[in-house]
Amino acid sequence: MHDDRQLIEGRLARTLQRVEDAVWSGAEPVDLGRWDAPGEPVPVAEGLAAEHAPCAVGDAWGPPWGTSWFRVRGTVPERFAGRVVDLRLDLGFDPDRTGFHAEGLVYRPDGSVVKGLHPRTQWVRVSDAARGGEEVDLHVEAASNPLLLGGGGFDFRPSPMGDPDTAPRDPLYRVARAELAVFETEVWELQQDLEVLGQLAAELSLEDGRRWELLRALDRAMDRLDVADLAGTAAAARAELEPAFAAPARASAHRVSAVGHAHIDSAWLWPTRETVRKVARTCANVTSLMDDHPELVFAMSSAQQFAWVREHRPEVWERVVERVREGRFVPVGGMWVESDTNMPGGEALVRQLTHGKRFFLDAFGIETREVWLPDSFGYTAALPQLVALSGSRWFLTQKISWNTTNRFPHHTFRWEGLDGTRVLTHFPSADTYGSDVSGAEVAHAARNFADKGAANRSMLPFGWGDGGGGPTREMLARAARLRDLDGSPRVEVERPDAFFAAAEAEYPEAPVWVGELYLEMHRGTYTSQARTKQGNRRSEHLLREAELWAATAAVREAVEYPYERLDRLWKTVLLNQFHDILPGSSIGWVHRQAAEEYAAVAGELEEVIGEAQRALAGEGEVDVVANAAPHPRAGVAAGGIGVPTAPLSAVSVEADGDGWVLDNGLVRARIDAAGLLTSVVDAASGREALAPGSRGNLLQLHADTPVRFDAWDVDAYYRRSVTDLVDLGESGSVEPVDGGVRIVRSFGRSRIEQVLTLPPGEARVDIATEVDWQEREKLLKAAFDLDVSTDRVACEVQFGHVHRPTHANTSWDAARFEVCAHRWVHVGEPGFGAAVANDSTYGHDVTRADREGGGTSSVVRLSLLRAPQSPDPVADLGTHRMTYALVPGAGVVDAVREGLRLNLPLRTLRGSGAATEPLVALDRDGVVVEAVKLADDGSGDVVVRLYEALGARTGARLALGFEHSGAVVTDLLERPLEGVAPPVVEHGALVLALRPFEVLTLRVARA
């Protein structure tokens, strides 16, 4: 029996090769012409009207990032009459690199779109029943995108292809086929039959009689085939397989909800301009496929991608709108892009959801109910609350299946976030978001499903992504055959919301997972491409300032609120939070463009801020400051403008032996001759923050050579190689400057200049850092060994913080050797704590160190810079400026306050000297105002978003600095929440009660 099985399987593989070769017959050449667009892609009308030079099969075309327009002309021969006829175009495709190189979009001469061309869809239907003599006249806009490093970009070898300035200009592709041919329908159907039954048989155990039943049926079918006449004998072979297909699935069979899908990275190994075209090609392909396959349901996320189609390819947009109305082309996700969720700030995540959901509501009248993030690199614990507050109820991802240390224990579960909110969450158990509906993947979905016994269904997103064209007719054929087939899970093509509703009903008491969904991979993305991360952080805080001051000035009737401008700028920032842009895992072209866009955003926001602040400050020559932070400082209210009362230069700098001492009355810090901190004393407690014998702000250099995912990963073994940068180098120095001490340090090919200061009136040591970074495959960290003994560290995330272990007791703890935090991390023990804050850094590690004589200290390290080689070989090289700070004696509330102050510095301007009172004021430091703005609908209502930051049940009073006629609690889209009473008003203030880490959005009507 064993020999029979191997013989049949070998025979099947050879037969499938013959059958595949016979799917088309009777090739008839067509005429080709080609025009190469100069530079960037041109408008469609220009490409259609261009003069085409003669072109032939075998010709080379397409330098990296080029666009060529092919004109295809031919005549259907009379011998094809009555037959199904396709145009076959192979632009030099490699079917194993689907989505990563050349693609095409087919047009008619009038500019209407036909479909996309991709490695797995190299055909265009000409006629379902040809008459003979039909003229074929089509155009193809072909993109010669380079195949970067094997199509994955995961190799460490540098490549010049990721930037048009460094890419060679030699053609990348050769036209391999251009012909009309008869599509042999019965042969194609036989191919699907053989593949499905062969794949299913391979997944069944040798002890399962069904396997042998299928093998025997396949053997009989192949006996009926004449290799010299496959088209003529295909029907007879198929007849032998009918009994095998007639056997229904077992009652206990796993249920698979198959959803058409094409995950398209909004930028990655290509720039966003190419994503615009990838999305259009895929949408054209999908809507064309729907014409012949009414059963196809296709889910597409990212409002940005829909918006691109509407703006740049209106002819494709019309087809998408039609299919959306039919319920077959399904918007999902409710976000502007499939963003990273580790690094975007809280308000940015809110805007991802509000901009995404509003687009789908405005364009289609559809309220999306699921957040769809299959590929992002881990998921913040803040997300469940935001999902619910956006009006959604479900969450989908796939990425946690990539964990390298611990297998996540569920596929369907309730995810509980920071504040206790729970959302039903699903991981497709096939471990892919781009299935080809193969027998192996469908069987794996059933075997791998972790919640057997309690639940019995999973989702299977299927289709070629990243410009691969999405679902294919072959995938749909497999799904149809597996719908109810013995030995297989039941496969049903259906909408995502149908799956979630059924999963929710089937598994009402699904298990609960509390806290973040940490991805045990891609930890380097917290640090790679530091300029992109800095641009994001700065943009987020500038947007906060612009909305605050513009709203204040508009309420005071000093300026008009710039609704459209802010909306546009937000969308630019949201796009760059895509999960391969902000994490730093795209080609250099993408990050150069992001830097340009961040600079433009900053310029416009400075204009908005300046105009509003000048209008509020009034005419005069008095020095005033504007405080955008949500806590008072320098005698100026949070969100107010006034004359500062705190001294502007109350810091002493004194020589102390071979070092220097800084003192501002709140902190006393000593810097030694090597430029390292040897003492940081909190004046309030009199306690030393640094561990005995340690030195703070110790820069450390590690070799950084991850095994595979270069820009993505920091592998644990990096810690075995470390160089402490304690020498100043040849040109190094330590010297006093106004209000601080400057340290210059050189190492390798790099140079670092740091200025340590104590901000007047603020209890922290600021370390302003400029790095000329010229290292390769290195990781630069800054370390503070703090005299605090604790087994956990508090890390700021959106709208609160999470606690993570500083030990490695379990494999789950050990896997968190690099973590993401926002503006601060905090370590504390009863009576004392310390925080390390930053203005643009996200990667951290916090560990325990043994102390001589017993006990432990807490070593907090920031990851400042990396130097990966792929996919951008010059990532992070050049000059960087950043600031981080040590806050001694800090509780969590102090960490929150100082982190915000560091990121929202006071602004000085001239004015009348009259105080500008804030629009809103809170009486609790632990409750933080996140945003003050005018309502998005243009009503003029004031919207205030705030959150409880300490993890405690808290009462607070929100004073309003304007006349109002009432306030309501709303969702994130500023719609009143049903069943939630408006806040009580006492003496003009809103009385609030918040649960731990609750996010509260208030809409206040102006009187």
JSON list of C-alpha atoms in Angstrom, two decimals, residues 417-542:
[
{"chain": "A", "resi": 417, "resn": "GLY", "atom": "CA", "xyz": [-7.46, 46.28, 27.57]},
{"chain": "A", "resi": 418, "resn": "LEU", "atom": "CA", "xyz": [-6.08, 48.80, 30.06]},
{"chain": "A", "resi": 419, "resn": "ASP", "atom": "CA", "xyz": [-9.44, 49.97, 31.38]},
{"chain": "A", "resi": 420, "resn": "GLY", "atom": "CA", "xyz": [-11.14, 46.57, 31.46]},
{"chain": "A", "resi": 421, "resn": "THR", "atom": "CA", "xyz": [-12.93, 46.87, 28.11]},
{"chain": "A", "resi": 422, "resn": "ARG", "atom": "CA", "xyz": [-13.16, 43.55, 26.26]},
{"chain": "A", "resi": 423, "resn": "VAL", "atom": "CA", "xyz": [-13.52, 42.94, 22.52]},
{"chain": "A", "resi": 424, "resn": "LEU", "atom": "CA", "xyz": [-13.96, 39.63, 20.71]},
{"chain": "A", "resi": 425, "resn": "THR", "atom": "CA", "xyz": [-10.70, 38.93, 18.91]},
{"chain": "A", "resi": 426, "resn": "HIS", "atom": "CA", "xyz": [-9.74, 36.34, 16.31]},
{"chain": "A", "resi": 427, "resn": "PHE", "atom": "CA", "xyz": [-6.47, 35.04, 14.91]},
{"chain": "A", "resi": 428, "resn": "PRO", "atom": "CA", "xyz": [-7.01, 33.01, 11.70]},
{"chain": "A", "resi": 429, "resn": "SER", "atom": "CA", "xyz": [-5.68, 29.60, 12.63]},
{"chain": "A", "resi": 430, "resn": "ALA", "atom": "CA", "xyz": [-4.31, 28.97, 9.14]},
{"chain": "A", "resi": 431, "resn": "ASP", "atom": "CA", "xyz": [-1.45, 31.27, 10.21]},
{"chain": "A", "resi": 432, "resn": "THR", "atom": "CA", "xyz": [-1.77, 33.43, 7.11]},
{"chain": "A", "resi": 433, "resn": "TYR", "atom": "CA", "xyz": [-3.73, 36.44, 5.92]},
{"chain": "A", "resi": 434, "resn": "GLY", "atom": "CA", "xyz": [-3.01, 35.58, 2.26]},
{"chain": "A", "resi": 435, "resn": "SER", "atom": "CA", "xyz": [-4.13, 31.99, 1.83]},
{"chain": "A", "resi": 436, "resn": "ASP", "atom": "CA", "xyz": [-4.37, 30.31, -1.57]},
{"chain": "A", "resi": 437, "resn": "VAL", "atom": "CA", "xyz": [-7.09, 27.98, -0.15]},
{"chain": "A", "resi": 438, "resn": "SER", "atom": "CA", "xyz": [-4.81, 25.00, -0.60]},
{"chain": "A", "resi": 439, "resn": "GLY", "atom": "CA", "xyz": [-5.57, 21.73, 1.09]},
{"chain": "A", "resi": 440, "resn": "ALA", "atom": "CA", "xyz": [-2.53, 22.21, 3.31]},
{"chain": "A", "resi": 441, "resn": "GLU", "atom": "CA", "xyz": [-3.66, 25.61, 4.58]},
{"chain": "A", "resi": 442, "resn": "VAL", "atom": "CA", "xyz": [-7.26, 24.59, 5.10]},
{"chain": "A", "resi": 443, "resn": "ALA", "atom": "CA", "xyz": [-6.21, 21.44, 6.94]},
{"chain": "A", "resi": 444, "resn": "HIS", "atom": "CA", "xyz": [-3.74, 23.43, 9.04]},
{"chain": "A", "resi": 445, "resn": "ALA", "atom": "CA", "xyz": [-6.53, 25.83, 10.00]},
{"chain": "A", "resi": 446, "resn": "ALA", "atom": "CA", "xyz": [-8.48, 22.93, 11.48]},
{"chain": "A", "resi": 447, "resn": "ARG", "atom": "CA", "xyz": [-5.56, 21.13, 13.14]},
{"chain": "A", "resi": 448, "resn": "ASN", "atom": "CA", "xyz": [-4.04, 24.30, 14.54]},
{"chain": "A", "resi": 449, "resn": "PHE", "atom": "CA", "xyz": [-7.25, 25.80, 15.96]},
{"chain": "A", "resi": 450, "resn": "ALA", "atom": "CA", "xyz": [-6.53, 26.23, 19.67]},
{"chain": "A", "resi": 451, "resn": "ASP", "atom": "CA", "xyz": [-10.10, 26.45, 20.96]},
{"chain": "A", "resi": 452, "resn": "LYS", "atom": "CA", "xyz": [-11.36, 23.04, 19.86]},
{"chain": "A", "resi": 453, "resn": "GLY", "atom": "CA", "xyz": [-14.24, 21.63, 21.85]},
{"chain": "A", "resi": 454, "resn": "ALA", "atom": "CA", "xyz": [-15.58, 25.03, 22.80]},
{"chain": "A", "resi": 455, "resn": "ALA", "atom": "CA", "xyz": [-15.57, 26.59, 19.32]},
{"chain": "A", "resi": 456, "resn": "ASN", "atom": "CA", "xyz": [-15.29, 25.26, 15.80]},
{"chain": "A", "resi": 457, "resn": "ARG", "atom": "CA", "xyz": [-14.82, 28.03, 13.26]},
{"chain": "A", "resi": 458, "resn": "SER", "atom": "CA", "xyz": [-12.03, 30.20, 11.93]},
{"chain": "A", "resi": 459, "resn": "MET", "atom": "CA", "xyz": [-11.52, 32.84, 9.27]},
{"chain": "A", "resi": 460, "resn": "LEU", "atom": "CA", "xyz": [-9.39, 32.31, 6.18]},
{"chain": "A", "resi": 461, "resn": "PRO", "atom": "CA", "xyz": [-8.43, 35.53, 4.34]},
{"chain": "A", "resi": 462, "resn": "PHE", "atom": "CA", "xyz": [-7.38, 34.42, 0.86]},
{"chain": "A", "resi": 463, "resn": "GLY", "atom": "CA", "xyz": [-5.71, 36.20, -2.04]},
{"chain": "A", "resi": 464, "resn": "TRP", "atom": "CA", "xyz": [-2.36, 37.46, -3.28]},
{"chain": "A", "resi": 465, "resn": "GLY", "atom": "CA", "xyz": [-1.43, 40.68, -1.52]},
{"chain": "A", "resi": 466, "resn": "ASP", "atom": "CA", "xyz": [0.97, 43.59, -1.99]},
{"chain": "A", "resi": 467, "resn": "GLY", "atom": "CA", "xyz": [-0.02, 44.04, -5.62]},
{"chain": "A", "resi": 468, "resn": "GLY", "atom": "CA", "xyz": [-0.43, 40.35, -6.38]},
{"chain": "A", "resi": 469, "resn": "GLY", "atom": "CA", "xyz": [-3.99, 40.92, -7.57]},
{"chain": "A", "resi": 470, "resn": "GLY", "atom": "CA", "xyz": [-6.00, 39.46, -4.71]},
{"chain": "A", "resi": 471, "resn": "PRO", "atom": "CA", "xyz": [-8.14, 36.33, -5.04]},
{"chain": "A", "resi": 472, "resn": "THR", "atom": "CA", "xyz": [-7.94, 34.21, -8.18]},
{"chain": "A", "resi": 473, "resn": "ARG", "atom": "CA", "xyz": [-10.46, 31.99, -9.95]},
{"chain": "A", "resi": 474, "resn": "GLU", "atom": "CA", "xyz": [-8.37, 29.01, -8.86]},
{"chain": "A", "resi": 475, "resn": "MET", "atom": "CA", "xyz": [-8.81, 29.92, -5.20]},
{"chain": "A", "resi": 476, "resn": "LEU", "atom": "CA", "xyz": [-12.55, 30.24, -5.67]},
{"chain": "A", "resi": 477, "resn": "ALA", "atom": "CA", "xyz": [-12.63, 26.88, -7.43]},
{"chain": "A", "resi": 478, "resn": "ARG", "atom": "CA", "xyz": [-10.91, 25.25, -4.46]},
{"chain": "A", "resi": 479, "resn": "ALA", "atom": "CA", "xyz": [-13.27, 26.92, -2.01]},
{"chain": "A", "resi": 480, "resn": "ALA", "atom": "CA", "xyz": [-16.29, 25.70, -3.97]},
{"chain": "A", "resi": 481, "resn": "ARG", "atom": "CA", "xyz": [-15.00, 22.12, -3.99]},
{"chain": "A", "resi": 482, "resn": "LEU", "atom": "CA", "xyz": [-14.22, 22.24, -0.27]},
{"chain": "A", "resi": 483, "resn": "ARG", "atom": "CA", "xyz": [-17.59, 23.66, 0.71]},
{"chain": "A", "resi": 484, "resn": "ASP", "atom": "CA", "xyz": [-18.91, 20.29, 1.83]},
{"chain": "A", "resi": 485, "resn": "LEU", "atom": "CA", "xyz": [-16.33, 17.57, 1.23]},
{"chain": "A", "resi": 486, "resn": "ASP", "atom": "CA", "xyz": [-15.54, 14.51, 3.32]},
{"chain": "A", "resi": 487, "resn": "GLY", "atom": "CA", "xyz": [-12.13, 14.73, 4.96]},
{"chain": "A", "resi": 488, "resn": "SER", "atom": "CA", "xyz": [-11.97, 18.52, 4.77]},
{"chain": "A", "resi": 489, "resn": "PRO", "atom": "CA", "xyz": [-13.17, 21.39, 6.92]},
{"chain": "A", "resi": 490, "resn": "ARG", "atom": "CA", "xyz": [-16.28, 23.04, 5.52]},
{"chain": "A", "resi": 491, "resn": "VAL", "atom": "CA", "xyz": [-15.28, 26.14, 3.56]},
{"chain": "A", "resi": 492, "resn": "GLU", "atom": "CA", "xyz": [-17.82, 28.92, 3.08]},
{"chain": "A", "resi": 493, "resn": "VAL", "atom": "CA", "xyz": [-17.02, 32.16, 1.25]},
{"chain": "A", "resi": 494, "resn": "GLU", "atom": "CA", "xyz": [-18.66, 34.86, 3.35]},
{"chain": "A", "resi": 495, "resn": "ARG", "atom": "CA", "xyz": [-18.36, 38.34, 4.77]},
{"chain": "A", "resi": 496, "resn": "PRO", "atom": "CA", "xyz": [-16.16, 39.00, 7.81]},
{"chain": "A", "resi": 497, "resn": "ASP", "atom": "CA", "xyz": [-19.10, 40.28, 9.86]},
{"chain": "A", "resi": 498, "resn": "ALA", "atom": "CA", "xyz": [-20.94, 37.02, 9.22]},
{"chain": "A", "resi": 499, "resn": "PHE", "atom": "CA", "xyz": [-17.97, 35.13, 10.63]},
{"chain": "A", "resi": 500, "resn": "PHE", "atom": "CA", "xyz": [-17.67, 37.33, 13.70]},
{"chain": "A", "resi": 501, "resn": "ALA", "atom": "CA", "xyz": [-21.37, 37.20, 14.47]},
{"chain": "A", "resi": 502, "resn": "ALA", "atom": "CA", "xyz": [-21.33, 33.39, 14.24]},
{"chain": "A", "resi": 503, "resn": "ALA", "atom": "CA", "xyz": [-18.13, 33.12, 16.30]},
{"chain": "A", "resi": 504, "resn": "GLU", "atom": "CA", "xyz": [-19.60, 35.38, 18.96]},
{"chain": "A", "resi": 505, "resn": "ALA", "atom": "CA", "xyz": [-22.79, 33.32, 19.15]},
{"chain": "A", "resi": 506, "resn": "GLU", "atom": "CA", "xyz": [-20.88, 30.03, 19.19]},
{"chain": "A", "resi": 507, "resn": "TYR", "atom": "CA", "xyz": [-18.40, 31.06, 21.88]},
{"chain": "A", "resi": 508, "resn": "PRO", "atom": "CA", "xyz": [-20.15, 33.49, 24.26]},
{"chain": "A", "resi": 509, "resn": "GLU", "atom": "CA", "xyz": [-17.78, 32.69, 27.12]},
{"chain": "A", "resi": 510, "resn": "ALA", "atom": "CA", "xyz": [-14.58, 32.87, 25.16]},
{"chain": "A", "resi": 511, "resn": "PRO", "atom": "CA", "xyz": [-11.45, 33.04, 27.35]},
{"chain": "A", "resi": 512, "resn": "VAL", "atom": "CA", "xyz": [-9.98, 36.40, 28.31]},
{"chain": "A", "resi": 513, "resn": "TRP", "atom": "CA", "xyz": [-6.48, 37.66, 27.57]},
{"chain": "A", "resi": 514, "resn": "VAL", "atom": "CA", "xyz": [-5.53, 40.72, 29.63]},
{"chain": "A", "resi": 515, "resn": "GLY", "atom": "CA", "xyz": [-3.08, 43.36, 28.48]},
{"chain": "A", "resi": 516, "resn": "GLU", "atom": "CA", "xyz": [-1.00, 43.99, 25.40]},
{"chain": "A", "resi": 517, "resn": "LEU", "atom": "CA", "xyz": [-0.54, 41.52, 22.57]},
{"chain": "A", "resi": 518, "resn": "TYR", "atom": "CA", "xyz": [3.25, 41.62, 22.51]},
{"chain": "A", "resi": 519, "resn": "LEU", "atom": "CA", "xyz": [4.88, 40.31, 19.34]},
{"chain": "A", "resi": 520, "resn": "GLU", "atom": "CA", "xyz": [7.92, 38.22, 20.10]},
{"chain": "A", "resi": 521, "resn": "MET", "atom": "CA", "xyz": [9.64, 39.48, 16.97]},
{"chain": "A", "resi": 522, "resn": "HIS", "atom": "CA", "xyz": [10.39, 42.76, 15.23]},
{"chain": "A", "resi": 523, "resn": "ARG", "atom": "CA", "xyz": [11.62, 44.48, 18.39]},
{"chain": "A", "resi": 524, "resn": "GLY", "atom": "CA", "xyz": [14.04, 46.55, 16.35]},
{"chain": "A", "resi": 525, "resn": "THR", "atom": "CA", "xyz": [11.13, 48.45, 14.83]},
{"chain": "A", "resi": 526, "resn": "TYR", "atom": "CA", "xyz": [10.93, 50.51, 18.02]},
{"chain": "A", "resi": 527, "resn": "THR", "atom": "CA", "xyz": [14.24, 52.09, 17.00]},
{"chain": "A", "resi": 528, "resn": "SER", "atom": "CA", "xyz": [14.97, 51.75, 13.25]},
{"chain": "A", "resi": 529, "resn": "GLN", "atom": "CA", "xyz": [14.78, 54.95, 11.17]},
{"chain": "A", "resi": 530, "resn": "ALA", "atom": "CA", "xyz": [14.93, 57.39, 14.09]},
{"chain": "A", "resi": 531, "resn": "ARG", "atom": "CA", "xyz": [14.11, 60.41, 11.90]},
{"chain": "A", "resi": 532, "resn": "THR", "atom": "CA", "xyz": [10.76, 58.90, 10.99]},
{"chain": "A", "resi": 533, "resn": "LYS", "atom": "CA", "xyz": [9.97, 58.26, 14.62]},
{"chain": "A", "resi": 534, "resn": "GLN", "atom": "CA", "xyz": [11.03, 61.73, 15.63]},
{"chain": "A", "resi": 535, "resn": "GLY", "atom": "CA", "xyz": [8.92, 63.21, 12.85]},
{"chain": "A", "resi": 536, "resn": "ASN", "atom": "CA", "xyz": [5.93, 61.29, 14.12]},
{"chain": "A", "resi": 537, "resn": "ARG", "atom": "CA", "xyz": [6.38, 62.30, 17.76]},
{"chain": "A", "resi": 538, "resn": "ARG", "atom": "CA", "xyz": [6.92, 65.95, 16.88]},
{"chain": "A", "resi": 539, "resn": "SER", "atom": "CA", "xyz": [3.96, 66.01, 14.51]},
{"chain": "A", "resi": 540, "resn": "GLU", "atom": "CA", "xyz": [1.64, 64.52, 17.10]},
{"chain": "A", "resi": 541, "resn": "HIS", "atom": "CA", "xyz": [2.51, 67.17, 19.64]},
{"chain": "A", "resi": 542, "resn": "LEU", "atom": "CA", "xyz": [2.37, 70.00, 17.12]}
]
